[in-house]
PDB file of C-alpha atoms in Angstrom:
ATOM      1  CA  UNK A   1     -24.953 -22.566   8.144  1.00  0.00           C
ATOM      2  CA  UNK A   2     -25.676 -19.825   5.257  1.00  0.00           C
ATOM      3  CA  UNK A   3     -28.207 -18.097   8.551  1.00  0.00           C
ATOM      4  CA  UNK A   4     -25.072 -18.092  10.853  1.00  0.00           C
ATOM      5  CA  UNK A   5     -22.776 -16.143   8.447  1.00  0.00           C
ATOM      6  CA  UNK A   6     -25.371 -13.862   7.633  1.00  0.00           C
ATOM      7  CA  UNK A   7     -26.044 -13.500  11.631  1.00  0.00           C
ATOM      8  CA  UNK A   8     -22.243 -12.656  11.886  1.00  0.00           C
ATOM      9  CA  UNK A   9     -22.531  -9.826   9.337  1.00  0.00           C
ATOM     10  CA  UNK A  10     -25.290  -8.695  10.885  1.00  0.00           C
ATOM     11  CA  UNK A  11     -23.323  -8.763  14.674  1.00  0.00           C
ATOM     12  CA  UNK A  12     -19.667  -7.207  12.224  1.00  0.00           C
ATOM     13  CA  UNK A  13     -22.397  -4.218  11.317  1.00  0.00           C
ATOM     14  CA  UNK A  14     -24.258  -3.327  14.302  1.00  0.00           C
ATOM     15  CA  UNK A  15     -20.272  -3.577  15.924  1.00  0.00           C
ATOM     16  CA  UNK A  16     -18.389  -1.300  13.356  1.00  0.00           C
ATOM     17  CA  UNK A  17     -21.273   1.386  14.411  1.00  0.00           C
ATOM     18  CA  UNK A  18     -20.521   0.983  17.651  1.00  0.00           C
ATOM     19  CA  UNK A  19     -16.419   1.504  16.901  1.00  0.00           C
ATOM     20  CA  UNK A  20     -14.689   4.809  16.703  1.00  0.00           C
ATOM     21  CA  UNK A  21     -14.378   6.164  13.276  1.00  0.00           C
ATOM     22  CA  UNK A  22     -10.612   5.628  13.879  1.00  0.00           C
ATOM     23  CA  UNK A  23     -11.104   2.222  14.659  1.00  0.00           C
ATOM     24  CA  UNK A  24     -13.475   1.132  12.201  1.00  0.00           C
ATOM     25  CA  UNK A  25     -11.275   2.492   9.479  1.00  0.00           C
ATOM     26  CA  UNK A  26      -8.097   0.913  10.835  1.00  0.00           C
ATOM     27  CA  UNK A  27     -10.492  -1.904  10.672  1.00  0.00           C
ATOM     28  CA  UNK A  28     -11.281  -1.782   7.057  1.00  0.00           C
ATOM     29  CA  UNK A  29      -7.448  -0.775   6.156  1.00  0.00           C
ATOM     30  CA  UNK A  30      -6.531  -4.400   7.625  1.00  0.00           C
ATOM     31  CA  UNK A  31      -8.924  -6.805   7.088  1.00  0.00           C
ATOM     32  CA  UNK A  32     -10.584  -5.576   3.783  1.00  0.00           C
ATOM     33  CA  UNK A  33      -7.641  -4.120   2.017  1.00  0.00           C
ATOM     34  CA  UNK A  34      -5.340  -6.235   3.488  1.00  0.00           C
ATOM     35  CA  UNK A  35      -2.780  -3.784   4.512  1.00  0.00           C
ATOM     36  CA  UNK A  36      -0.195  -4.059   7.135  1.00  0.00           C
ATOM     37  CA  UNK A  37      -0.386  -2.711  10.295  1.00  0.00           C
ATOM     38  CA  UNK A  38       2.873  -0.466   9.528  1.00  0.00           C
ATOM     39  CA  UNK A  39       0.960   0.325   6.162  1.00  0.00           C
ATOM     40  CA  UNK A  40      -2.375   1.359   8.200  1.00  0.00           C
ATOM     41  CA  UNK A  41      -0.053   3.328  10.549  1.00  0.00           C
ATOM     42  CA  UNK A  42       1.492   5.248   8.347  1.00  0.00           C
ATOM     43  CA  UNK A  43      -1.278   6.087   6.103  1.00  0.00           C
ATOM     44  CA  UNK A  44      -3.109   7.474   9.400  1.00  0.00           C
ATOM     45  CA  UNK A  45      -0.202   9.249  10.738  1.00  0.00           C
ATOM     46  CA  UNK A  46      -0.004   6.529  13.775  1.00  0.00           C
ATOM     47  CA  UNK A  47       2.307   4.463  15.165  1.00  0.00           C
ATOM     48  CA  UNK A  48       1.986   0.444  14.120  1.00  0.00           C
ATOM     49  CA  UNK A  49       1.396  -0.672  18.092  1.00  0.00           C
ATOM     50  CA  UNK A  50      -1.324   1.915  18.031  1.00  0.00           C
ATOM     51  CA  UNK A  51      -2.923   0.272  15.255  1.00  0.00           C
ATOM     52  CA  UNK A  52      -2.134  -3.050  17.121  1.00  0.00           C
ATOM     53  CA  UNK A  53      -4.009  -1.859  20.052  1.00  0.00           C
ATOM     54  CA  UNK A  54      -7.486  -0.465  17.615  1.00  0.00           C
ATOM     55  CA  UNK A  55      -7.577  -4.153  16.701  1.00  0.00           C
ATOM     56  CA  UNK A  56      -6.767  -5.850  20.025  1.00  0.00           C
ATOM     57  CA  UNK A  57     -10.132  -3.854  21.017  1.00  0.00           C
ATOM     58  CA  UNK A  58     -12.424  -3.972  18.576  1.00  0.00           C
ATOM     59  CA  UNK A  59     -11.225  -7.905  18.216  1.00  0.00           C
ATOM     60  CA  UNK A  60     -12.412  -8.281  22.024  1.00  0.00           C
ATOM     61  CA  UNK A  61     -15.405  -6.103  21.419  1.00  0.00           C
ATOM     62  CA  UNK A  62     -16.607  -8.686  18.740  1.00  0.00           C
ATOM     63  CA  UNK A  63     -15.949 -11.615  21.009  1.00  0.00           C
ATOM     64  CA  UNK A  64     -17.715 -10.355  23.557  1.00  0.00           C
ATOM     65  CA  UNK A  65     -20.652  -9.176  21.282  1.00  0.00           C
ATOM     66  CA  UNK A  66     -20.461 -12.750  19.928  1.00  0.00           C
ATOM     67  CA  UNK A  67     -20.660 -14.274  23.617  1.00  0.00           C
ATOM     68  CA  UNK A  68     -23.897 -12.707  24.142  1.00  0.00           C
ATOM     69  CA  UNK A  69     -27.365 -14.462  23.406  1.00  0.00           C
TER      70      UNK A  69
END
């Protein structure tokens, strides 16, 4: 089990590269600090359903990554 997590950090990093640097740091601003997406918009000067639509992508972009042997 302990391989598998580190396997999914290891898929998160070689992702996040892959990401805008918008995206990864809406990315960070959500899911590491725990922000809001009206927080994350407003400290990037963005509107909230653009950061909606960061995540929507980079959430596919990892499931797809994930889906692939």
């Amino acid at each position: 089990r302990l391989a598998a997590v580190r396997g999914l950090g290891d898929v998160y990093k070689r992702q996040l590269s892959e990401f805008t640097p918008q995206t990864a740091r809406i990315l960070e601003l959500c899911y590491f600090q725990k922000k809001t997406y009206n927080e994350a918009a407003e400290e990037l000067h963005i509107s909230a359903s653009a950061v909606k639509k960061h995540i929507v992508g980079a959430l596919k972009a990892f499931r797809t990554r994930l889906k692939e042997p």
